[in-house]
Tab-separated table of C-alpha atoms in Angstrom:
chain	number	residue	atom	x	y	z
A	1	MET	CA	9.355	-52.124	-23.382
A	2	LYS	CA	12.243	-49.708	-23.166
A	3	LYS	CA	10.706	-47.592	-25.920
A	4	GLN	CA	7.364	-47.567	-24.082
A	5	SER	CA	9.090	-46.441	-20.870
A	6	LEU	CA	10.710	-43.529	-22.688
A	7	VAL	CA	7.380	-42.524	-24.175
A	8	ALA	CA	5.749	-42.720	-20.743
A	9	LEU	CA	8.522	-40.579	-19.242
A	10	ALA	CA	8.140	-37.990	-21.983
A	11	THR	CA	4.395	-37.911	-21.369
A	12	LEU	CA	4.890	-37.375	-17.650
A	13	LEU	CA	7.300	-34.526	-18.248
A	14	THR	CA	5.072	-32.738	-20.753
A	15	THR	CA	1.944	-33.123	-18.653
A	16	GLY	CA	3.688	-31.746	-15.579
A	17	VAL	CA	3.169	-34.741	-13.305
A	18	PHE	CA	6.784	-34.465	-12.146
A	19	ALA	CA	6.605	-30.657	-11.868
A	20	GLN	CA	7.105	-29.274	-8.397
A	21	GLN	CA	4.694	-26.731	-6.982
A	22	ASP	CA	5.837	-23.196	-7.808
A	23	PRO	CA	7.464	-21.434	-4.838
A	24	ILE	CA	5.215	-18.408	-5.494
A	25	GLN	CA	1.507	-18.978	-6.110
A	26	PHE	CA	-0.263	-15.698	-6.702
A	27	THR	CA	-3.361	-14.956	-8.769
A	28	ALA	CA	-2.893	-11.623	-10.507
A	29	LYS	CA	-1.964	-10.027	-13.788
A	30	GLY	CA	0.868	-8.166	-12.140
A	31	ILE	CA	2.308	-6.273	-9.179
A	32	VAL	CA	3.728	-2.742	-8.989
A	33	VAL	CA	6.316	-2.053	-6.270
A	34	LEU	CA	7.819	1.257	-5.131
A	35	SER	CA	11.285	1.395	-3.559
A	36	ASP	CA	12.683	4.452	-1.760
A	37	ALA	CA	16.266	3.296	-2.236
A	38	ASP	CA	18.257	6.207	-0.847
A	39	MET	CA	17.230	5.936	2.793
A	40	ALA	CA	17.731	3.088	5.271
A	41	ALA	CA	14.758	2.407	7.557
A	42	SER	CA	16.990	2.899	10.623
A	43	ALA	CA	17.562	6.517	9.541
A	44	LEU	CA	14.265	7.205	11.317
A	45	VAL	CA	16.218	6.650	14.550
A	46	ASP	CA	19.880	7.533	13.946
A	47	GLY	CA	19.715	9.557	10.734
A	48	ASN	CA	22.287	7.396	8.914
A	49	LEU	CA	21.238	6.714	5.313
A	50	TYR	CA	23.680	3.863	4.558
A	51	LYS	CA	23.302	4.404	0.834
A	52	SER	CA	25.668	3.837	-2.034
A	53	LYS	CA	26.207	6.081	-5.046
A	54	THR	CA	24.172	3.625	-7.077
A	55	SER	CA	21.138	3.822	-4.769
A	56	ARG	CA	18.217	5.190	-6.778
A	57	ASP	CA	14.486	5.150	-6.244
A	58	VAL	CA	12.752	2.738	-8.554
A	59	LEU	CA	9.392	1.349	-9.608
A	60	THR	CA	9.355	-2.393	-10.264
A	61	VAL	CA	6.734	-4.118	-12.415
A	62	VAL	CA	6.212	-7.854	-11.914
A	63	LYS	CA	4.061	-9.646	-14.473
A	64	PHE	CA	2.618	-13.134	-14.024
A	65	PRO	CA	3.281	-15.916	-14.713
A	66	LEU	CA	6.773	-15.581	-13.268
A	67	ASP	CA	9.894	-16.657	-15.114
A	68	ARG	CA	13.095	-17.599	-13.269
A	69	SER	CA	15.123	-15.631	-15.805
A	70	GLY	CA	13.473	-12.442	-14.520
A	71	GLN	CA	12.214	-11.436	-17.972
A	72	ASN	CA	8.805	-10.626	-16.479
A	73	ILE	CA	10.316	-8.209	-13.968
A	74	THR	CA	11.160	-4.705	-15.217
A	75	THR	CA	12.054	-1.404	-13.539
A	76	ALA	CA	11.804	2.329	-14.153
A	77	PRO	CA	13.617	5.158	-12.303
A	78	ILE	CA	10.667	6.772	-10.500
A	79	SER	CA	11.376	9.042	-7.513
A	80	ASN	CA	9.205	8.179	-4.495
A	81	SER	CA	9.209	8.407	-0.702
A	82	SER	CA	8.653	5.854	2.044
A	83	ALA	CA	7.412	8.761	4.184
A	84	LEU	CA	4.073	8.157	2.429
A	85	TYR	CA	4.070	4.478	3.462
A	86	ASP	CA	1.716	2.628	1.102
A	87	LYS	CA	-0.329	5.694	0.127
A	88	ALA	CA	1.950	6.754	-2.724
A	89	ALA	CA	0.525	4.875	-5.715
A	90	VAL	CA	-2.551	3.495	-7.457
A	91	VAL	CA	-2.990	1.344	-10.557
A	92	THR	CA	-5.912	1.607	-12.961
A	93	PRO	CA	-8.357	-1.328	-12.758
A	94	ASN	CA	-7.251	-2.541	-16.207
A	95	GLY	CA	-3.581	-2.559	-15.111
A	96	ARG	CA	-2.480	-0.134	-17.843
A	97	PHE	CA	-1.252	2.842	-15.789
A	98	ALA	CA	0.276	3.485	-12.386
A	99	PHE	CA	0.102	6.912	-10.767
A	100	VAL	CA	2.914	7.600	-8.294
A	101	LEU	CA	3.282	10.511	-5.880
A	102	GLU	CA	6.847	11.632	-5.324
A	103	GLY	CA	6.039	12.939	-1.836
A	104	ARG	CA	9.638	13.805	-1.005
A	105	GLY	CA	12.502	14.206	-3.461
A	106	GLN	CA	15.706	12.187	-3.722
A	107	LEU	CA	18.867	13.152	-1.871
A	108	GLY	CA	22.191	14.001	-3.453
A	109	ASP	CA	24.999	11.437	-3.380
A	110	SER	CA	27.004	13.578	-0.953
A	111	VAL	CA	24.285	13.491	1.753
A	112	ALA	CA	25.031	10.698	4.235
A	113	THR	CA	22.835	11.611	7.210
A	114	LEU	CA	19.529	13.242	8.089
A	115	LYS	CA	19.997	15.658	10.958
A	116	GLY	CA	16.376	16.739	11.169
A	117	GLY	CA	14.629	13.506	10.248
A	118	VAL	CA	12.235	13.162	7.326
A	119	LYS	CA	11.840	16.946	7.153
A	120	ASP	CA	15.368	17.100	5.718
A	121	LEU	CA	14.146	15.355	2.579
A	122	PRO	CA	13.447	17.776	-0.306
A	123	ALA	CA	9.818	18.856	-0.723
A	124	ALA	CA	8.167	17.663	-3.918
A	125	ALA	CA	5.021	18.376	-5.907
A	126	ARG	CA	5.145	15.777	-8.684
A	127	MET	CA	3.052	12.831	-9.803
A	128	PHE	CA	4.413	10.289	-12.280
A	129	ILE	CA	2.064	8.726	-14.832
A	130	VAL	CA	3.633	5.371	-15.612
A	131	ASP	CA	2.590	3.359	-18.658
A	132	LEU	CA	2.924	-0.302	-17.651
A	133	ALA	CA	2.199	-1.766	-21.101
A	134	PRO	CA	5.631	-1.397	-22.804
A	135	ALA	CA	8.421	-3.869	-22.143
A	136	LYS	CA	10.169	-0.995	-20.367
A	137	PRO	CA	7.725	1.205	-18.388
A	138	THR	CA	7.627	4.858	-19.476
A	139	ALA	CA	6.565	7.895	-17.439
A	140	LYS	CA	5.165	11.408	-17.775
A	141	VAL	CA	5.224	13.995	-14.963
A	142	VAL	CA	2.579	16.463	-13.751
A	143	SER	CA	2.346	18.757	-10.719
A	144	VAL	CA	-0.189	17.931	-7.996
A	145	GLY	CA	0.520	20.512	-5.277
A	146	ASN	CA	3.251	20.790	-2.671
A	147	LEU	CA	4.045	17.717	-0.537
A	148	PRO	CA	1.343	15.328	-1.784
A	149	THR	CA	0.422	12.783	0.866
A	150	ALA	CA	-2.093	10.293	-0.562
A	151	ILE	CA	-3.753	9.177	-3.776
A	152	THR	CA	-6.812	7.069	-4.602
A	153	ILE	CA	-8.646	6.123	-7.799
A	154	ASN	CA	-12.344	5.543	-8.425
A	155	PRO	CA	-13.611	2.061	-9.361
A	156	GLN	CA	-14.234	3.200	-12.943
A	157	GLY	CA	-10.545	4.105	-13.281
A	158	ASN	CA	-11.129	7.562	-14.761
A	159	THR	CA	-10.730	9.927	-11.791
A	160	LEU	CA	-7.990	10.349	-9.196
A	161	ALA	CA	-8.234	12.080	-5.843
A	162	VAL	CA	-4.967	13.469	-4.483
A	163	ALA	CA	-4.229	15.087	-1.128
A	164	SER	CA	-1.475	17.680	-0.805
A	165	GLY	CA	-0.147	20.312	1.561
A	166	GLU	CA	-1.225	23.270	-0.534
A	167	ALA	CA	-3.293	25.582	1.690
A	168	GLY	CA	-6.903	25.892	0.569
A	169	LYS	CA	-6.317	23.310	-2.174
A	170	GLU	CA	-5.652	20.241	-0.051
A	171	MET	CA	-7.792	18.111	-2.383
A	172	ARG	CA	-7.500	17.580	-6.119
A	173	LEU	CA	-9.882	15.653	-8.354
A	174	ILE	CA	-8.059	14.716	-11.566
A	175	GLU	CA	-10.013	13.312	-14.487
A	176	ILE	CA	-7.855	11.204	-16.800
A	177	ASP	CA	-8.323	10.060	-20.386
A	178	ASN	CA	-7.524	6.632	-21.847
A	179	THR	CA	-3.849	7.589	-22.196
A	180	GLY	CA	-3.599	8.346	-18.476
A	181	THR	CA	-3.280	12.080	-19.170
A	182	PRO	CA	-5.167	14.540	-16.926
A	183	LYS	CA	-7.928	16.275	-18.866
A	184	ARG	CA	-9.477	18.268	-16.021
A	185	VAL	CA	-8.314	19.186	-12.508
A	186	ILE	CA	-10.626	20.500	-9.804
A	187	THR	CA	-9.309	21.693	-6.434
A	188	ALA	CA	-11.079	21.823	-3.085
A	189	ALA	CA	-10.226	22.685	0.487
A	190	SER	CA	-9.734	20.077	3.208
A	191	PRO	CA	-13.029	18.887	4.756
A	192	VAL	CA	-11.497	19.912	8.096
A	193	PRO	CA	-10.451	23.532	7.447
A	194	GLY	CA	-6.681	23.945	7.311
A	195	ALA	CA	-5.974	20.311	8.205
A	196	ARG	CA	-3.603	18.109	6.224
A	197	ILE	CA	-5.215	14.954	4.804
A	198	THR	CA	-2.977	11.914	5.373
A	199	ASP	CA	-4.973	9.192	3.607
A	200	LEU	CA	-7.695	9.030	0.952
A	201	VAL	CA	-9.724	5.952	-0.016
A	202	TRP	CA	-12.442	5.738	-2.651
A	203	SER	CA	-15.453	3.633	-1.677
A	204	PRO	CA	-16.122	0.416	-3.659
A	205	ALA	CA	-19.292	1.913	-5.148
A	206	GLY	CA	-17.472	5.099	-6.155
A	207	ASP	CA	-19.920	7.483	-4.447
A	208	PHE	CA	-17.808	8.442	-1.410
A	209	ILE	CA	-14.183	9.230	-0.609
A	210	ALA	CA	-13.021	8.516	2.926
A	211	TYR	CA	-10.280	10.638	4.442
A	212	VAL	CA	-7.924	10.330	7.395
A	213	ILE	CA	-6.446	13.333	9.202
A	214	GLU	CA	-3.590	12.406	11.483
A	215	ASP	CA	-3.213	15.809	13.199
A	216	THR	CA	-6.805	15.949	14.442
A	217	GLN	CA	-7.182	12.147	14.897
A	218	GLU	CA	-10.270	12.075	12.690
A	219	VAL	CA	-11.804	10.152	9.808
A	220	GLY	CA	-14.765	11.110	7.667
A	221	VAL	CA	-16.253	10.926	4.170
A	222	MET	CA	-16.925	13.236	1.271
A	223	LYS	CA	-19.781	12.708	-1.181
A	224	PHE	CA	-18.696	12.418	-4.806
A	225	SER	CA	-21.044	13.267	-7.652
A	226	LEU	CA	-21.211	14.577	-11.231
A	227	ASP	CA	-23.280	17.639	-12.076
A	228	ALA	CA	-25.404	18.107	-15.206
A	229	ALA	CA	-22.269	19.024	-17.194
A	230	LYS	CA	-20.492	15.865	-15.937
A	231	LYS	CA	-18.196	17.995	-13.790
A	232	PRO	CA	-17.027	16.104	-10.668
A	233	ASN	CA	-17.800	17.512	-7.256
A	234	ILE	CA	-17.043	16.563	-3.646
A	235	VAL	CA	-18.647	17.873	-0.463
A	236	PRO	CA	-18.139	16.819	3.183
A	237	HIS	CA	-20.809	14.330	4.245
A	238	GLY	CA	-21.503	14.417	7.974
A	239	LYS	CA	-19.052	15.335	10.714
A	240	PRO	CA	-15.713	13.510	11.038
A	241	ILE	CA	-15.254	11.130	13.968
A	242	LYS	CA	-12.315	10.772	16.359
A	243	VAL	CA	-10.297	7.537	16.138
A	244	GLY	CA	-7.342	6.913	18.448
A	245	GLY	CA	-4.133	8.868	18.819
A	246	MET	CA	-2.444	8.678	15.390
A	247	PRO	CA	-4.732	7.224	12.699
A	248	ALA	CA	-2.650	6.052	9.769
A	249	THR	CA	-4.151	3.897	7.022
A	250	GLY	CA	-7.769	3.118	6.175
A	251	LYS	CA	-9.444	0.514	3.945
A	252	PHE	CA	-13.067	-0.111	2.986
A	253	SER	CA	-14.535	-3.584	3.268
A	254	PRO	CA	-15.428	-4.867	-0.237
A	255	ASP	CA	-19.143	-4.185	0.320
A	256	GLY	CA	-18.388	-0.633	1.516
A	257	LYS	CA	-20.153	-1.236	4.819
A	258	PHE	CA	-17.115	-0.724	7.067
A	259	PHE	CA	-13.968	1.398	7.070
A	260	ILE	CA	-11.089	-0.160	9.009
A	261	VAL	CA	-8.441	2.245	10.321
A	262	SER	CA	-5.063	1.468	11.858
A	263	ASP	CA	-4.094	3.674	14.805
A	264	ILE	CA	-0.342	3.472	15.407
A	265	LYS	CA	-0.454	5.837	18.441
A	266	LYS	CA	3.113	7.123	17.855
A	267	GLY	CA	5.585	7.428	15.011
A	268	ALA	CA	8.761	5.374	14.721
A	269	SER	CA	11.481	6.455	17.157
A	270	ALA	CA	14.342	5.175	19.286
A	271	GLN	CA	11.807	4.459	22.058
A	272	GLY	CA	9.443	2.551	19.798
A	273	ALA	CA	5.746	3.240	19.318
A	274	GLY	CA	4.032	0.717	21.591
A	275	LYS	CA	0.923	-1.294	20.724
A	276	GLY	CA	-1.656	0.168	18.378
A	277	GLU	CA	-5.366	-0.347	17.728
A	278	LEU	CA	-7.701	-1.114	14.872
A	279	PHE	CA	-10.976	0.807	14.581
A	280	VAL	CA	-13.963	-0.348	12.538
A	281	VAL	CA	-16.020	2.675	11.477
A	282	GLN	CA	-19.471	2.674	9.908
A	283	PHE	CA	-20.111	5.855	7.948
A	284	SER	CA	-23.589	7.299	7.621
A	285	THR	CA	-24.184	7.434	3.866
A	286	GLU	CA	-27.846	8.461	3.782
A	287	ASP	CA	-28.770	11.537	1.739
A	288	THR	CA	-29.164	13.402	5.012
A	289	PRO	CA	-26.174	12.102	6.985
A	290	GLY	CA	-26.496	10.977	10.555
A	291	GLU	CA	-23.577	10.382	12.876
A	292	HIS	CA	-20.704	8.164	11.866
A	293	LYS	CA	-19.974	5.547	14.495
A	294	ILE	CA	-17.261	3.195	15.719
A	295	VAL	CA	-18.757	-0.300	15.701
A	296	SER	CA	-15.717	-2.054	17.199
A	297	GLN	CA	-12.060	-1.623	18.099
A	298	THR	CA	-9.321	-4.043	19.079
A	299	ALA	CA	-5.644	-4.060	20.003
A	300	SER	CA	-3.052	-4.402	17.253
A	301	GLY	CA	0.705	-4.872	17.109
A	302	GLU	CA	3.414	-2.247	17.293
A	303	SER	CA	3.726	0.111	14.313
A	304	ALA	CA	0.816	-1.740	12.678
A	305	GLU	CA	0.096	0.715	9.877
A	306	ALA	CA	-0.315	-1.405	6.748
A	307	LEU	CA	-3.481	-3.494	6.390
A	308	THR	CA	-5.492	-5.303	3.760
A	309	ILE	CA	-8.974	-6.840	3.628
A	310	SER	CA	-9.763	-10.100	1.828
A	311	PRO	CA	-11.886	-9.937	-1.346
A	312	ASP	CA	-14.735	-11.724	0.462
A	313	GLY	CA	-14.531	-9.312	3.420
A	314	SER	CA	-14.045	-12.070	6.000
A	315	MET	CA	-10.533	-11.240	7.218
A	316	VAL	CA	-8.125	-8.384	7.828
A	317	ILE	CA	-4.364	-8.833	7.725
A	318	VAL	CA	-2.067	-6.280	9.336
A	319	ALA	CA	1.701	-5.902	8.885
A	320	ASN	CA	3.380	-5.014	12.187
A	321	ALA	CA	6.730	-3.262	11.724
A	322	GLY	CA	7.403	-3.545	15.476
A	323	GLN	CA	10.820	-2.007	16.105
A	324	SER	CA	12.357	-3.702	13.082
A	325	TYR	CA	13.561	-0.304	11.838
A	326	GLN	CA	15.916	0.159	14.794
A	327	PRO	CA	19.712	0.236	14.186
A	328	PHE	CA	21.119	-3.251	13.674
A	329	GLY	CA	22.480	-3.597	17.218
A	330	ASN	CA	19.022	-3.187	18.761
A	331	ALA	CA	17.279	-6.343	20.018
A	332	GLY	CA	14.144	-5.559	18.007
A	333	ALA	CA	15.928	-4.878	14.715
A	334	GLY	CA	14.686	-6.939	11.786
A	335	LYS	CA	11.781	-8.524	13.688
A	336	SER	CA	8.324	-8.009	12.209
A	337	SER	CA	5.034	-9.892	12.171
A	338	LEU	CA	1.692	-10.347	10.454
A	339	SER	CA	-1.575	-10.407	12.394
A	340	VAL	CA	-4.665	-12.130	10.990
A	341	TYR	CA	-8.132	-11.065	12.149
A	342	SER	CA	-11.545	-12.422	11.273
A	343	LEU	CA	-14.177	-9.791	10.452
A	344	ASP	CA	-17.826	-10.680	11.015
A	345	LYS	CA	-20.943	-9.187	9.449
A	346	GLU	CA	-21.443	-6.816	12.391
A	347	GLY	CA	-17.966	-5.365	11.999
A	348	LYS	CA	-16.324	-7.117	14.935
A	349	LEU	CA	-12.655	-8.046	14.602
A	350	ALA	CA	-11.173	-11.100	16.348
A	351	LEU	CA	-7.468	-11.933	16.347
A	352	ALA	CA	-6.974	-15.396	14.847
A	353	ASN	CA	-3.192	-15.789	14.547
A	354	GLU	CA	0.081	-13.867	14.548
A	355	TYR	CA	3.165	-14.769	12.525
A	356	PRO	CA	6.631	-13.393	13.314
A	357	PHE	CA	9.052	-13.125	10.397
A	358	GLU	CA	12.473	-11.682	9.648
A	359	GLY	CA	12.339	-8.402	7.763
A	360	ILE	CA	12.611	-4.654	8.278
A	361	MET	CA	9.702	-2.210	8.122
A	362	PRO	CA	6.916	-4.002	6.210
A	363	GLN	CA	4.815	-1.060	5.046
A	364	SER	CA	2.373	-2.530	2.541
A	365	VAL	CA	0.352	-5.737	2.189
A	366	GLU	CA	-2.217	-6.794	-0.430
A	367	PHE	CA	-4.342	-9.838	-1.276
A	368	ASP	CA	-4.226	-11.464	-4.687
A	369	LYS	CA	-7.380	-11.619	-6.796
A	370	SER	CA	-8.425	-15.024	-5.421
A	371	GLY	CA	-8.020	-14.135	-1.756
A	372	ASN	CA	-5.796	-17.202	-1.324
A	373	ALA	CA	-2.476	-15.346	-1.009
A	374	ILE	CA	-0.953	-12.045	0.097
A	375	ALA	CA	2.080	-10.058	-0.997
A	376	VAL	CA	4.083	-8.110	1.614
A	377	ALA	CA	6.557	-5.316	0.853
A	378	VAL	CA	9.641	-5.651	3.079
A	379	SER	CA	11.927	-2.609	3.097
A	380	GLU	CA	15.193	-4.499	3.693
A	381	PHE	CA	16.787	-7.172	5.861
A	382	LEU	CA	19.603	-7.470	8.396
A	383	ASP	CA	22.038	-7.630	5.511
A	384	TYR	CA	25.293	-5.837	4.868
A	385	GLY	CA	26.762	-4.564	1.615
A	386	ASP	CA	24.510	-4.127	-1.400
A	387	ARG	CA	21.202	-4.590	0.401
A	388	THR	CA	17.818	-5.254	-1.206
A	389	GLY	CA	14.168	-5.187	-0.295
A	390	ALA	CA	11.703	-7.869	-1.302
A	391	ILE	CA	8.142	-8.855	-1.947
A	392	GLU	CA	7.359	-11.911	0.164
A	393	PHE	CA	4.329	-14.149	-0.289
A	394	TRP	CA	2.085	-16.000	2.133
A	395	LYS	CA	-0.592	-18.618	1.496
A	396	VAL	CA	-3.964	-17.855	3.111
A	397	THR	CA	-6.192	-20.498	4.674
A	398	LYS	CA	-9.761	-19.277	5.108
A	399	GLY	CA	-12.236	-20.254	7.817
A	400	ASP	CA	-13.418	-19.293	11.288
A	401	LYS	CA	-9.778	-18.983	12.348
A	402	PRO	CA	-7.902	-17.914	9.209
A	403	ALA	CA	-4.212	-18.774	8.972
A	404	LEU	CA	-1.096	-17.980	6.943
A	405	GLU	CA	1.826	-20.020	5.659
A	406	LYS	CA	4.911	-18.347	4.232
A	407	MET	CA	5.790	-19.365	0.688
A	408	PRO	CA	9.417	-20.347	0.026
A	409	GLY	CA	9.850	-17.930	-2.884
A	410	LYS	CA	10.241	-14.156	-2.874
A	411	ILE	CA	10.980	-11.394	-5.384
A	412	ASN	CA	14.020	-9.241	-4.669
A	413	VAL	CA	13.578	-5.551	-5.451
A	414	ALA	CA	15.521	-2.380	-4.698
A	415	ARG	CA	15.834	-1.718	-0.981
A	416	GLY	CA	13.294	0.539	0.653
A	417	SER	CA	10.239	-1.171	-0.857
A	418	HIS	CA	7.199	0.386	0.800
A	419	THR	CA	4.226	0.132	-1.562
A	420	VAL	CA	2.817	-2.878	-3.394
A	421	ARG	CA	-0.173	-2.714	-5.723
A	422	VAL	CA	-1.801	-5.800	-7.230
A	423	TYR	CA	-3.657	-5.602	-10.536
């Protein structure tokens, strides 16, 4: 009897009956995270960087399934900037390469404060091509124009579109080969002459590229095509449309029918930014374009820039930074939230739930491949000493009133995490 009991116990252990549910449940091959480690979020208000001599920008690669030893988590020293929010990186559909815009360069160890805000950060013109396959990620560097602001990749994974501040060459189409190396680069002017493009998003079908221009408060699309010689080409398609006061980030619904844009109204400051809005835009994609139109708009939280749309297109989740970036003594410091909206077939958004959580400046959020979980990049916390950022995870409950539940596990990464990409 005793021998039978031992056999039964061994069977239970090997079959996992006694196993507890993993604290992180996330369906993906991996996650890429960018951390701008040499600038505290509160520097946007008081200019104080609060960095140590060991603070260095880093790219973190997380591969699933997770291992408590951390063997599936690796890093590479890749310079990047939180000034680009979550527009600084893309990953190829097969998960082999990440392309990272530097945006702004790293600061020297002797620099402790920013007197002129983000403009004090060194200008940059580099893109890193990161090979994610090796045990230790490796990177190559190419130039993509002064002060690049956004990057997107087509669904086929063979062409990048990059926006930069180079006059008359604000757009770059970069064809890449199977080693991630650029094989052809084509430049084009901004679809709004002289205007700086602040976000680019390839459509799910690959035939259009949406753009956001913060300075003119406009969004629009460009038609992408290949000529007889297979040379890529983009042309403005229809006139751009006004959306709010400070449009920030845009995402296509999975079917390409709608383009959801966050309008944050104002940038982060000591006075805060106030409530924002979400706009749902329907682009005219006929051969002869008609007018683009706003099909709905709704109120959002404060500093609600980062958003993601579920794989089935039924919900939108927005990360609200609030005033979490304020200096630690401020009442709003460290307080953020997630807002969950349902999205119907006509493009109407309805707020379902809102979830406060402790964390500073969440700037990126993405669904897993199943649509049952999200990952949120949190810049840092109300911690002292050797501070870190993190990727936090939430379980998603679908339905007419979708809901979230925070998972108990998280992945610590270098502080300043601002971009998460799931592959």
